[in-house]
Coordinates of C-alpha atoms in Angstrom, one line a residue:
X689 CA -56.4 -94.8 -54.1
X690 CA -56.3 -98.6 -54.6
X691 CA -53.3 -100.1 -56.3
X692 CA -53.8 -101.1 -60.0
X693 CA -51.6 -103.6 -61.8
X694 CA -51.3 -103.4 -65.6
X695 CA -49.7 -105.8 -68.1
X696 CA -49.9 -106.7 -71.7
X697 CA -49.3 -109.8 -73.8
X698 CA -49.1 -110.3 -77.6
X699 CA -51.0 -112.6 -79.9
X700 CA -49.1 -115.2 -82.0
X701 CA -49.6 -117.1 -85.2
X702 CA -48.8 -120.7 -85.5
X703 CA -47.2 -122.0 -88.7
X704 CA -47.3 -125.6 -87.4
X705 CA -50.7 -125.8 -85.8
X706 CA -52.0 -126.6 -82.4
X707 CA -55.2 -128.5 -83.2
X708 CA -56.1 -131.5 -81.1
X709 CA -55.2 -132.0 -77.4
X710 CA -53.8 -134.6 -75.1
X711 CA -56.7 -136.0 -73.1
X712 CA -57.3 -134.2 -69.8
X713 CA -57.9 -130.6 -68.8
X714 CA -54.3 -129.5 -69.3
X715 CA -54.3 -127.9 -72.8
X716 CA -51.3 -130.0 -74.0
X717 CA -50.7 -130.1 -77.7
X718 CA -50.6 -133.6 -79.4
X719 CA -47.9 -132.4 -81.8
X720 CA -45.0 -129.9 -81.7
X721 CA -46.0 -126.4 -82.9
X722 CA -44.0 -123.4 -84.2
X723 CA -45.3 -119.9 -83.9
X724 CA -44.3 -116.3 -84.7
X725 CA -45.1 -113.7 -82.0
X726 CA -47.2 -110.8 -83.1
X727 CA -46.0 -108.1 -80.7
X728 CA -48.3 -105.5 -82.3
X729 CA -51.5 -107.3 -81.6
X730 CA -51.9 -107.1 -77.8
X731 CA -54.3 -107.5 -74.9
X732 CA -54.1 -105.3 -71.9
X733 CA -55.3 -106.5 -68.5
X734 CA -55.7 -104.3 -65.4
X735 CA -56.3 -105.6 -61.9
X736 CA -57.5 -103.7 -58.9
X737 CA -58.6 -105.1 -55.5
X738 CA -62.3 -105.9 -55.3
X739 CA -64.0 -104.5 -52.2
X740 CA -66.9 -106.9 -52.1
X741 CA -65.2 -110.3 -51.8
X742 CA -65.9 -111.3 -55.4
X743 CA -64.0 -111.2 -58.7
X744 CA -65.6 -109.1 -61.4
X745 CA -64.9 -108.6 -65.1
X746 CA -65.2 -105.3 -67.0
X747 CA -64.1 -104.4 -70.6
X748 CA -61.6 -101.6 -70.9
X749 CA -63.3 -98.5 -72.3
X750 CA -62.7 -98.2 -76.1
X751 CA -61.1 -101.6 -76.4
X752 CA -62.0 -104.5 -78.7
X753 CA -63.6 -107.0 -76.3
X754 CA -67.2 -107.9 -75.5
X755 CA -67.3 -111.3 -73.8
X756 CA -70.4 -113.5 -73.6
X757 CA -71.5 -114.8 -70.2
X758 CA -69.7 -118.1 -70.9
X759 CA -66.5 -116.4 -72.0
X760 CA -66.5 -114.1 -69.0
X761 CA -67.0 -117.1 -66.7
X762 CA -64.0 -118.9 -68.4
X763 CA -61.9 -115.8 -67.8
X764 CA -62.8 -115.4 -64.2
X765 CA -62.6 -119.2 -63.5
X766 CA -59.0 -119.1 -64.8
X767 CA -58.3 -116.1 -62.5
X768 CA -59.4 -118.3 -59.6
X769 CA -57.2 -121.1 -60.8
X770 CA -54.2 -118.8 -60.8
X771 CA -55.1 -117.6 -57.3
X772 CA -55.5 -121.2 -56.1
X773 CA -52.1 -122.1 -57.4
X774 CA -50.6 -119.4 -55.1
X775 CA -53.0 -120.2 -52.3
X776 CA -54.2 -116.6 -52.5
X777 CA -57.7 -115.8 -51.3
X778 CA -58.1 -112.2 -52.3
X779 CA -60.3 -110.9 -55.1
X780 CA -59.9 -108.5 -58.0
X781 CA -61.7 -106.3 -60.5
X782 CA -60.4 -107.4 -63.9
X783 CA -60.5 -105.1 -66.8
X784 CA -59.4 -106.3 -70.3
X785 CA -59.3 -105.2 -73.9
X786 CA -57.6 -105.9 -77.2
X787 CA -56.2 -103.5 -79.8
X788 CA -57.6 -105.9 -82.5
X789 CA -60.9 -107.9 -83.1
X790 CA -61.5 -110.9 -80.9
X791 CA -62.9 -114.4 -81.4
X792 CA -62.4 -114.3 -85.2
X793 CA -59.2 -116.3 -85.7
X794 CA -56.6 -113.8 -84.6
X795 CA -55.6 -115.7 -81.4
X796 CA -57.2 -113.2 -79.0
X797 CA -57.5 -115.9 -76.3
X798 CA -53.7 -116.5 -76.5
X799 CA -53.0 -112.8 -75.8
X800 CA -55.8 -112.3 -73.2
X801 CA -55.0 -115.4 -71.1
X802 CA -51.2 -114.6 -71.3
X803 CA -51.9 -111.0 -70.1
X804 CA -54.2 -112.2 -67.4
X805 CA -51.6 -114.7 -66.1
X806 CA -48.8 -112.2 -66.2
X807 CA -50.6 -109.4 -64.4
X808 CA -52.2 -111.8 -61.8
X809 CA -48.9 -113.4 -60.9
X810 CA -47.3 -110.0 -60.6
X811 CA -50.1 -108.7 -58.4
X812 CA -50.1 -111.8 -56.1
X813 CA -46.3 -111.8 -55.8
X814 CA -46.3 -108.2 -54.8
X815 CA -49.1 -108.5 -52.4
X816 CA -47.6 -111.6 -50.7
X817 CA -44.0 -110.4 -51.0
X818 CA -42.8 -113.3 -53.1
X819 CA -40.3 -113.4 -55.9
X820 CA -41.7 -113.7 -59.5
X821 CA -41.5 -117.3 -60.9
X822 CA -39.3 -117.9 -64.0
X823 CA -41.0 -116.9 -67.2
X824 CA -41.3 -120.5 -68.4
X825 CA -43.3 -121.4 -65.2
X826 CA -45.6 -118.4 -65.8
X827 CA -46.1 -119.6 -69.4
X828 CA -46.8 -123.1 -68.2
X829 CA -49.5 -121.8 -65.9
X830 CA -51.0 -119.7 -68.6
X831 CA -51.3 -122.8 -70.8
X832 CA -53.8 -124.2 -68.4
X833 CA -56.2 -121.3 -69.4
X834 CA -55.5 -121.3 -73.1
X835 CA -53.0 -123.7 -74.7
X836 CA -51.7 -121.3 -77.3
X837 CA -51.2 -118.5 -74.8
X838 CA -47.9 -120.2 -73.6
X839 CA -46.3 -119.2 -76.9
X840 CA -47.0 -115.5 -76.3
X841 CA -44.3 -115.4 -73.6
X842 CA -41.4 -115.9 -76.1
X843 CA -40.4 -113.9 -79.2
X844 CA -40.0 -113.9 -82.1
X845 CA -40.2 -117.7 -82.6
X846 CA -41.7 -120.1 -80.1
X847 CA -41.4 -123.9 -80.1
X848 CA -44.0 -125.8 -78.0
X849 CA -43.9 -129.6 -77.6
X850 CA -46.0 -131.4 -75.0
X851 CA -45.5 -129.4 -71.8
X852 CA -42.3 -127.7 -72.8
X853 CA -42.3 -124.2 -74.3
X854 CA -39.3 -122.2 -75.3
X855 CA -37.9 -119.6 -77.7
X856 CA -36.2 -121.0 -80.7
X857 CA -33.4 -119.4 -82.7
X858 CA -34.3 -119.0 -86.4
X859 CA -33.5 -116.5 -89.2
X860 CA -36.2 -113.9 -90.1
X861 CA -36.5 -112.2 -86.7
X862 CA -38.1 -109.0 -88.0
X863 CA -41.0 -110.1 -90.3
X864 CA -43.7 -107.7 -91.4
X865 CA -47.2 -109.0 -90.6
X866 CA -50.4 -108.3 -92.4
X867 CA -53.8 -109.9 -91.7
X868 CA -56.7 -109.6 -94.1
X869 CA -59.8 -109.5 -91.8
X870 CA -62.4 -110.8 -94.3
X871 CA -64.9 -111.3 -91.4
X872 CA -64.6 -110.0 -87.9
X873 CA -67.8 -111.7 -86.6
X874 CA -67.5 -113.9 -83.5
X875 CA -66.9 -117.5 -84.6
X876 CA -69.9 -119.9 -84.4
X877 CA -67.6 -122.7 -83.4
X878 CA -65.0 -121.7 -80.8
X879 CA -61.4 -123.0 -81.0
X880 CA -62.0 -125.0 -77.8
X881 CA -64.9 -126.8 -79.5
X882 CA -62.9 -127.2 -82.7
X883 CA -60.2 -129.1 -80.7
X884 CA -62.9 -131.6 -79.6
X885 CA -64.5 -132.0 -83.0
X886 CA -61.4 -132.6 -85.2
X887 CA -60.7 -136.0 -83.6
X888 CA -63.9 -137.3 -85.3
X889 CA -62.5 -136.6 -88.8
X890 CA -61.4 -139.7 -90.7
X891 CA -58.3 -137.7 -91.6
X892 CA -57.2 -137.2 -88.0
X893 CA -55.3 -140.5 -88.1
X894 CA -51.8 -139.5 -89.2
X895 CA -52.2 -135.9 -88.2
X896 CA -49.5 -136.1 -85.6
X897 CA -47.0 -137.6 -88.0
X898 CA -47.8 -135.1 -90.7
X899 CA -47.3 -132.2 -88.3
X900 CA -44.0 -133.6 -87.0
X901 CA -42.7 -134.0 -90.5
X902 CA -43.7 -130.5 -91.5
X903 CA -42.1 -129.1 -88.4
X904 CA -38.7 -130.7 -89.2
X905 CA -39.0 -129.5 -92.9
X906 CA -40.1 -126.0 -91.9
X907 CA -37.2 -125.5 -89.4
X908 CA -34.8 -126.8 -92.0
X909 CA -36.3 -124.4 -94.7
X910 CA -35.9 -121.4 -92.4
X911 CA -32.4 -122.4 -91.4
X912 CA -31.5 -122.7 -95.1
X913 CA -33.4 -119.4 -95.8
X914 CA -35.5 -121.3 -98.4
X915 CA -38.5 -118.9 -98.2
X916 CA -40.4 -120.6 -101.0
X917 CA -40.2 -124.0 -99.3
X918 CA -41.3 -122.5 -96.0
X919 CA -44.3 -121.0 -97.9
X920 CA -45.2 -124.3 -99.4
X921 CA -45.0 -126.1 -96.0
X922 CA -47.1 -123.5 -94.2
X923 CA -49.7 -123.5 -97.0
X924 CA -50.1 -127.3 -96.7
X925 CA -50.3 -127.1 -92.9
X926 CA -53.1 -124.6 -92.6
X927 CA -55.1 -126.4 -95.3
X928 CA -54.6 -129.7 -93.4
X929 CA -56.2 -128.1 -90.3
X930 CA -59.1 -126.6 -92.2
X931 CA -59.8 -129.9 -94.0
X932 CA -60.0 -131.5 -90.5
X933 CA -62.8 -129.0 -89.7
X934 CA -64.7 -129.8 -92.9
X935 CA -64.4 -133.6 -92.4
X936 CA -65.4 -133.7 -88.7
X937 CA -68.7 -135.2 -87.6
X938 CA -70.6 -132.9 -87.6
X939 CA -68.6 -130.9 -90.1
X940 CA -68.0 -127.2 -89.7
X941 CA -65.8 -124.6 -91.4
X942 CA -64.6 -121.0 -91.1
X943 CA -63.8 -120.0 -94.6
X944 CA -66.1 -117.6 -96.4
X945 CA -66.1 -116.7 -100.1
X946 CA -63.7 -113.8 -99.6
X947 CA -61.3 -116.2 -97.9
X948 CA -61.2 -118.4 -101.0
X949 CA -60.9 -115.4 -103.3
X950 CA -57.8 -114.1 -101.5
X951 CA -56.2 -117.5 -101.2
X952 CA -56.6 -118.2 -104.9
X953 CA -55.2 -114.7 -105.7
X954 CA -52.1 -115.1 -103.5
X955 CA -51.4 -118.5 -104.9
X956 CA -51.5 -117.1 -108.5
X957 CA -49.3 -114.2 -107.3
X958 CA -46.6 -116.6 -106.1
X959 CA -46.7 -118.5 -109.4
X960 CA -46.4 -115.3 -111.4
X961 CA -43.7 -113.6 -109.3
X962 CA -41.9 -116.6 -107.9
X963 CA -42.0 -114.9 -104.5
X964 CA -44.5 -113.7 -102.0
X965 CA -45.5 -113.8 -98.3
X966 CA -45.8 -116.9 -96.2
X967 CA -49.6 -117.5 -95.9
X968 CA -51.4 -119.1 -92.9
X969 CA -54.7 -119.1 -91.2
X970 CA -55.9 -119.8 -87.6
X971 CA -59.3 -121.3 -86.7
X972 CA -61.2 -118.5 -88.4
X973 CA -61.9 -117.0 -91.8
X974 CA -59.0 -114.4 -91.7
X975 CA -55.7 -114.7 -93.6
X976 CA -52.2 -113.9 -92.2
X977 CA -49.3 -112.9 -94.4
X978 CA -45.8 -112.8 -93.2
X979 CA -43.2 -110.8 -95.3
X980 CA -39.4 -110.7 -95.1
X981 CA -37.9 -107.4 -94.1
X982 CA -36.9 -106.8 -97.7
X983 CA -40.5 -107.3 -99.0
X984 CA -42.0 -104.1 -97.6
X985 CA -42.7 -102.7 -101.0
X986 CA -44.5 -106.0 -101.9
X987 CA -46.6 -105.7 -98.7
X988 CA -47.6 -102.2 -99.6
X989 CA -48.6 -103.3 -103.1
X990 CA -50.7 -106.2 -101.9
X991 CA -52.2 -103.9 -99.2
X992 CA -53.2 -101.4 -101.9
X993 CA -54.7 -104.2 -104.0
X994 CA -57.1 -105.4 -101.2
X995 CA -57.6 -102.5 -98.9
X996 CA -60.7 -101.2 -100.7
X997 CA -62.5 -104.5 -100.3
X998 CA -61.2 -105.9 -97.0
X999 CA -60.1 -104.6 -93.6
X1000 CA -56.4 -104.9 -93.3
X1001 CA -54.2 -104.8 -90.2
X1002 CA -50.5 -104.4 -91.2
X1003 CA -47.3 -103.8 -89.3

């Protein structure tokens, strides 16, 4: 029976966003980003030797993945790039699947490219009797396939600036995560395309400085355990990104009426209670809530409020 290699990688959610790239095909962020690793949202990738001298992709049975021809080609092209970096000329059957919806703003590309990189490096090193590279080098390689995937190698907090990615020590190591999936349809504008379009926005000038300033203030807020200040910074940051989408040429957007309904409600909730979850969004219509460990009852109450209307993933 042929050897099968299996590995998984988690998704992550950026609180200071990666949107806009350094020129060139290296997926290098123009500003520092901070993310929280979502170890419960994972992609599994399996590799097996291919008998016909070609690489092939197959979805894992029962998993959440259904790649278009273009997406499948991107996945296999990156597999080739990993093999080329090791000067390995063998071929694989690649099977992949998520335990969560893909291509709807839940960072499925981050987890899938991280998992693909991890398992391919492991397989090639075993087949060629090499030692595994350091994790930071595997993360740097993964970044070439999907920029945000490099953050999925570190937990719970990842700091990424230019070509350097590392774990960062911050309070709040065990946050509860909930995502309101208001729309799980595949995005009409991919994240890769969004990176290209945002530079056409008249508001893109100053974006780097705004993100750097928010990064400093957010790290300070977390270090001081000022949860409300962290909420306010994260709220401003994801709106900044979505306004860039809406003011690009041509303009585009991800928010749907249900998105606005939930955002208005959670803002009023914060005003009424004086406390609440950190709120953020990726390039998609869905809304992420992060709760402190002592806010579990609050999470349950909010979940009960919305679960009859909206699909909720909570952990």
